[in-house]
Amino acid sequence: MIVNYSSSSSEEETENTSKDDSSPLRKRGKLDTENSISEPLDRGSVKRKAGKSAHSTPRLPLPDSVKEMFRESEEQWIDKSEEHGGRLRSFQHERGNWATCVFCPYDTEEAFLELLNEMMVVAATHGIPLSLSEEFHLSLSKTVVLRHHWIQPFIQSIQTGLTQFQKFFCLADKLKVYSNAEKSRTFLGMEISTGKTQLLELIKIVDETMTEFNLSNFYKDPSFHISLAWCVGDHVERLKKTCLSELQSLVDAHEDGPFYLQLNCTELRCKSGNKVFLFPLQ
């Protein structure tokens, strides 16, 4: 689902939630036998109560179909890394939490994809099975967790900060190796060489919103880059020593001259769960 924030727009979702509406049990006070005064029994009243309890309707058992409605929310989510290439979550999945990040998208071109295929072949000859990134972008925030009811005010805060920001472009031409914080994945990326000033200004805007919602800010002295490919495990040093220079030579000796990845920053995007919000720049 994509939401364009070029004009004021909002989208709301509701989730089925279950609440326990049962009222607390009333505490029965103890009978003060020392100070109580006995009263004559009303035998007719006792008979009426006994007769009423004898004919009371028994409670029906809760149908199994109703019980199953809420089983999903009670069961713990089990992350199956084999279903997504061996990747592990950086944080445990929890119902109602939405993984969220801000980024600038990169639209691929034919020459870029051809170069990537050549890189994959070279890396494979050195025993490093790289997988292409599913999408190409330049990250402008860490991946953070938003509660569902925070999404709209979070998006509105980002939009307000970007109101006057102008379009610009970035260039990248140097390969660099990265890993995630958990050292569970290694990335081959292309580092930005032109456009850093504007990117730092964008980081300030995004970080203001992050601070407002008590979320993690971006890295200090960031290495802005676009991730090209990845592999499971910590292979940073191995990739650097075995084939990084050979991969860089493919970039420098491209058939039409040194290859420059050009990123036209005309819009920012924020992905939260399965929703994508667009922020066109001026």
Coordinates of C-alpha atoms in Angstrom, one line a residue:
M1 CA 0.0 0.0 0.0
I2 CA 1.5 3.4 -1.1
V3 CA 0.4 6.8 0.3
N4 CA 1.5 10.0 -1.4
Y5 CA 2.0 12.9 1.0
S6 CA 2.4 15.6 -1.7
S7 CA -0.9 16.9 -0.3
S8 CA -2.6 16.4 3.0
S9 CA -3.8 12.8 3.1
S10 CA -4.2 10.3 5.8
E11 CA -5.0 6.6 6.1
E12 CA -6.2 4.8 9.1
E13 CA -6.3 1.2 9.9
T14 CA -8.0 -0.7 12.6
E15 CA -7.0 -3.9 14.1
N16 CA -9.2 -6.5 15.8
T17 CA -8.3 -6.5 19.5
S18 CA -9.7 -8.5 22.3
K19 CA -10.3 -7.1 25.7
D20 CA -11.2 -8.8 28.9
D21 CA -14.4 -7.1 30.0
S22 CA -15.0 -9.3 32.9
S23 CA -15.6 -7.3 36.1
P24 CA -13.5 -8.0 39.1
L25 CA -14.9 -10.4 41.8
R26 CA -16.5 -8.7 44.7
K27 CA -14.8 -9.4 48.0
R28 CA -17.1 -10.7 50.6
G29 CA -16.8 -9.2 54.0
K30 CA -16.4 -11.5 57.0
L31 CA -19.4 -11.7 59.3
D32 CA -18.7 -10.1 62.7
T33 CA -20.2 -12.8 64.9
E34 CA -19.5 -10.9 68.1
N35 CA -21.4 -7.8 67.3
S36 CA -24.1 -9.2 65.0
I37 CA -27.7 -9.5 66.2
S38 CA -29.6 -12.6 65.1
E39 CA -32.8 -12.0 63.2
P40 CA -35.7 -14.5 62.9
L41 CA -35.5 -16.5 59.7
D42 CA -38.1 -16.1 57.0
R43 CA -38.8 -19.7 56.1
G44 CA -40.8 -18.8 53.0
S45 CA -37.9 -16.8 51.7
V46 CA -35.5 -19.7 52.2
K47 CA -37.8 -22.0 50.2
R48 CA -38.1 -19.4 47.4
K49 CA -34.4 -19.1 47.1
A50 CA -33.9 -22.9 47.1
G51 CA -36.5 -23.3 44.4
K52 CA -34.9 -20.6 42.3
S53 CA -31.4 -22.1 42.4
A54 CA -32.8 -25.5 41.6
H55 CA -34.3 -24.2 38.3
S56 CA -31.4 -21.9 37.3
T57 CA -30.1 -22.4 33.7
P58 CA -26.6 -23.9 33.6
R59 CA -23.8 -22.0 31.8
L60 CA -23.2 -23.1 28.3
P61 CA -19.5 -24.0 27.4
L62 CA -17.7 -21.5 25.1
P63 CA -17.7 -22.8 21.5
D64 CA -14.3 -24.0 20.2
S65 CA -14.7 -21.7 17.2
V66 CA -14.7 -18.6 19.5
K67 CA -11.7 -19.8 21.4
E68 CA -9.7 -20.2 18.2
M69 CA -10.4 -16.5 17.3
F70 CA -7.9 -15.3 19.8
R71 CA -5.3 -18.1 19.7
E72 CA -3.1 -16.2 17.2
S73 CA -2.6 -13.2 19.6
E74 CA -1.6 -15.6 22.4
E75 CA 0.9 -17.7 20.5
Q76 CA 4.5 -16.5 20.3
W77 CA 5.7 -15.6 16.8
I78 CA 8.5 -18.0 15.6
D79 CA 10.9 -16.5 13.2
K80 CA 11.8 -18.9 10.3
S81 CA 15.0 -17.6 8.7
E82 CA 14.9 -20.2 6.0
E83 CA 11.8 -18.6 4.5
H84 CA 13.7 -15.4 3.7
G85 CA 17.2 -16.4 2.7
G86 CA 18.6 -17.2 6.1
R87 CA 18.1 -13.6 7.3
L88 CA 17.4 -13.1 11.0
R89 CA 15.2 -10.3 12.5
S90 CA 17.1 -7.5 14.3
F91 CA 14.3 -7.5 16.9
Q92 CA 11.6 -10.0 17.8
H93 CA 8.3 -9.7 16.0
E94 CA 5.5 -8.5 18.2
R95 CA 1.8 -8.1 17.2
G96 CA 1.1 -4.3 16.9
N97 CA 4.7 -3.3 16.2
W98 CA 5.6 -1.9 12.8
A99 CA 9.2 -2.0 11.5
T100 CA 9.8 1.5 10.1
C101 CA 12.6 3.2 8.1
V102 CA 13.1 6.3 6.0
F103 CA 15.0 6.1 2.7
C104 CA 15.6 7.6 -0.8
P105 CA 14.8 5.1 -3.6
Y106 CA 17.1 4.3 -6.5
D107 CA 15.6 3.5 -9.9
T108 CA 17.9 1.0 -11.6
E109 CA 19.2 1.2 -15.2
E110 CA 20.3 -1.5 -17.5
A111 CA 24.0 -0.7 -17.2
F112 CA 23.8 -0.9 -13.4
L113 CA 22.2 -4.4 -13.5
E114 CA 24.7 -5.7 -16.0
L115 CA 27.6 -4.5 -13.8
L116 CA 26.0 -6.2 -10.8
N117 CA 25.7 -9.5 -12.7
E118 CA 29.5 -9.3 -13.4
M119 CA 30.2 -8.6 -9.8
M120 CA 28.1 -11.6 -8.7
V121 CA 30.1 -13.9 -11.0
V122 CA 33.5 -12.7 -9.7
A123 CA 32.4 -13.0 -6.0
A124 CA 31.2 -16.6 -6.7
T125 CA 34.5 -17.6 -8.1
H126 CA 36.0 -16.6 -4.7
G127 CA 33.4 -18.7 -2.9
I128 CA 31.3 -15.8 -1.7
P129 CA 27.7 -16.4 -2.9
L130 CA 26.2 -12.9 -3.0
S131 CA 22.5 -12.3 -3.4
L132 CA 21.1 -9.2 -5.1
S133 CA 19.3 -6.7 -2.8
E134 CA 15.5 -6.9 -3.3
E135 CA 15.3 -3.2 -3.7
F136 CA 18.0 -0.4 -4.0
H137 CA 17.8 2.6 -1.8
L138 CA 19.9 5.0 0.4
S139 CA 18.9 4.7 4.1
L140 CA 18.2 7.9 6.0
S141 CA 17.3 6.3 9.3
K142 CA 17.8 3.1 11.3
T143 CA 15.0 0.6 11.2
V144 CA 12.9 1.4 14.3
V145 CA 9.7 0.0 15.8
L146 CA 6.5 2.0 15.8
R147 CA 3.3 1.2 17.5
H148 CA 0.3 1.3 15.1
H149 CA -1.2 4.4 16.7
W150 CA 2.1 6.3 16.3
I151 CA 2.3 5.9 12.5
Q152 CA 0.1 8.8 11.4
P153 CA 1.7 11.4 13.8
F154 CA 5.1 10.1 12.9
I155 CA 4.5 10.5 9.1
Q156 CA 3.0 14.0 9.7
S157 CA 6.1 15.1 11.6
I158 CA 8.4 13.9 8.8
Q159 CA 6.2 15.7 6.2
T160 CA 6.3 19.0 8.1
G161 CA 10.1 18.9 8.3
L162 CA 10.5 18.3 4.6
T163 CA 8.1 21.1 3.5
Q164 CA 10.8 23.4 2.0
F165 CA 13.5 20.8 1.1
Q166 CA 14.8 21.0 -2.5
K167 CA 15.5 18.2 -4.9
F168 CA 19.2 17.2 -5.5
F169 CA 21.3 14.3 -6.8
C170 CA 24.0 12.1 -5.5
L171 CA 26.9 10.2 -7.1
A172 CA 28.5 7.0 -6.0
D173 CA 31.5 5.1 -7.5
K174 CA 33.5 3.4 -4.7
L175 CA 32.7 0.0 -3.4
K176 CA 32.7 -0.6 0.3
V177 CA 31.9 -3.6 2.6
Y178 CA 29.4 -3.3 5.5
S179 CA 27.8 -5.5 8.1
N180 CA 24.7 -5.2 10.2
A181 CA 25.0 -4.5 14.0
E182 CA 24.5 -8.2 14.8
K183 CA 27.2 -9.3 12.4
S184 CA 24.7 -11.7 10.9
R185 CA 24.8 -10.3 7.3
T186 CA 27.5 -8.8 5.1
F187 CA 26.7 -6.2 2.4
L188 CA 28.5 -4.9 -0.6
G189 CA 27.6 -1.3 -1.1
M190 CA 28.5 1.7 -3.2
E191 CA 29.5 4.8 -1.2
I192 CA 28.1 8.2 -1.9
S193 CA 30.8 10.7 -3.0
T194 CA 28.7 13.7 -4.1
G195 CA 25.6 15.0 -2.2
K196 CA 26.7 14.4 1.3
T197 CA 25.8 17.9 2.5
Q198 CA 22.2 17.6 1.5
L199 CA 22.0 14.1 3.0
L200 CA 23.3 15.3 6.3
E201 CA 20.6 18.0 6.3
L202 CA 18.0 15.3 5.7
I203 CA 19.3 13.3 8.6
K204 CA 18.8 16.3 10.9
I205 CA 15.2 16.5 9.9
V206 CA 14.5 12.8 10.3
D207 CA 16.4 12.6 13.6
E208 CA 14.3 15.4 15.0
T209 CA 11.2 13.2 14.4
M210 CA 13.0 10.2 15.9
T211 CA 13.9 12.1 19.0
E212 CA 10.3 13.3 19.3
F213 CA 9.1 9.7 19.4
N214 CA 12.0 8.6 21.6
L215 CA 13.5 6.4 18.8
S216 CA 17.2 5.9 17.8
N217 CA 18.9 8.5 15.7
F218 CA 21.0 7.8 12.7
Y219 CA 24.7 6.8 12.9
K220 CA 27.3 9.4 13.8
D221 CA 29.7 10.2 10.8
P222 CA 27.5 8.0 8.5
S223 CA 28.9 6.3 5.4
F224 CA 26.0 7.0 3.0
H225 CA 25.7 4.1 0.5
I226 CA 23.4 2.0 -1.6
S227 CA 23.6 -1.7 -0.8
L228 CA 24.0 -3.8 -3.9
A229 CA 24.2 -7.4 -2.6
W230 CA 24.5 -9.3 0.6
C231 CA 25.3 -12.7 2.1
V232 CA 24.5 -14.4 5.4
G233 CA 27.2 -14.3 8.1
D234 CA 30.2 -12.0 8.9
H235 CA 32.4 -12.0 5.8
V236 CA 33.6 -8.4 5.8
E237 CA 37.4 -9.2 6.0
R238 CA 37.1 -12.1 3.6
L239 CA 35.3 -10.0 1.0
K240 CA 37.9 -7.2 1.4
K241 CA 40.9 -9.5 1.1
T242 CA 39.8 -11.8 -1.7
C243 CA 37.9 -9.8 -4.3
L244 CA 37.0 -6.2 -3.4
S245 CA 39.8 -4.7 -5.5
E246 CA 38.8 -7.0 -8.4
L247 CA 35.1 -5.8 -8.1
Q248 CA 36.2 -2.2 -8.0
S249 CA 38.2 -2.7 -11.2
L250 CA 34.9 -3.7 -12.9
V251 CA 33.5 -0.3 -11.8
D252 CA 36.5 1.7 -12.9
A253 CA 37.0 -0.1 -16.2
H254 CA 33.4 -0.1 -17.4
E255 CA 32.9 -0.3 -21.1
D256 CA 31.7 3.3 -21.3
G257 CA 34.2 4.7 -18.8
P258 CA 34.1 4.6 -15.0
F259 CA 30.6 3.8 -13.8
Y260 CA 28.9 6.4 -11.6
L261 CA 25.7 5.5 -9.8
Q262 CA 23.5 8.6 -10.0
L263 CA 20.7 8.9 -7.5
N264 CA 18.1 11.6 -8.2
C265 CA 16.7 12.5 -4.9
T266 CA 13.3 13.8 -5.9
E267 CA 11.3 12.1 -3.1
L268 CA 11.8 10.4 0.2
R269 CA 9.9 7.3 1.3
C270 CA 8.9 5.9 4.7
K271 CA 8.1 2.2 4.9
S272 CA 6.1 1.1 8.0
G273 CA 5.1 -2.5 7.9
N274 CA 3.3 -3.1 4.6
K275 CA 2.6 0.6 4.0
V276 CA 4.8 3.0 2.0
F277 CA 4.5 6.8 2.4
L278 CA 5.9 9.2 -0.3
F279 CA 7.3 12.7 0.4
P280 CA 8.0 14.6 -2.9
L281 CA 10.7 17.2 -2.5
Q282 CA 10.4 20.7 -3.9

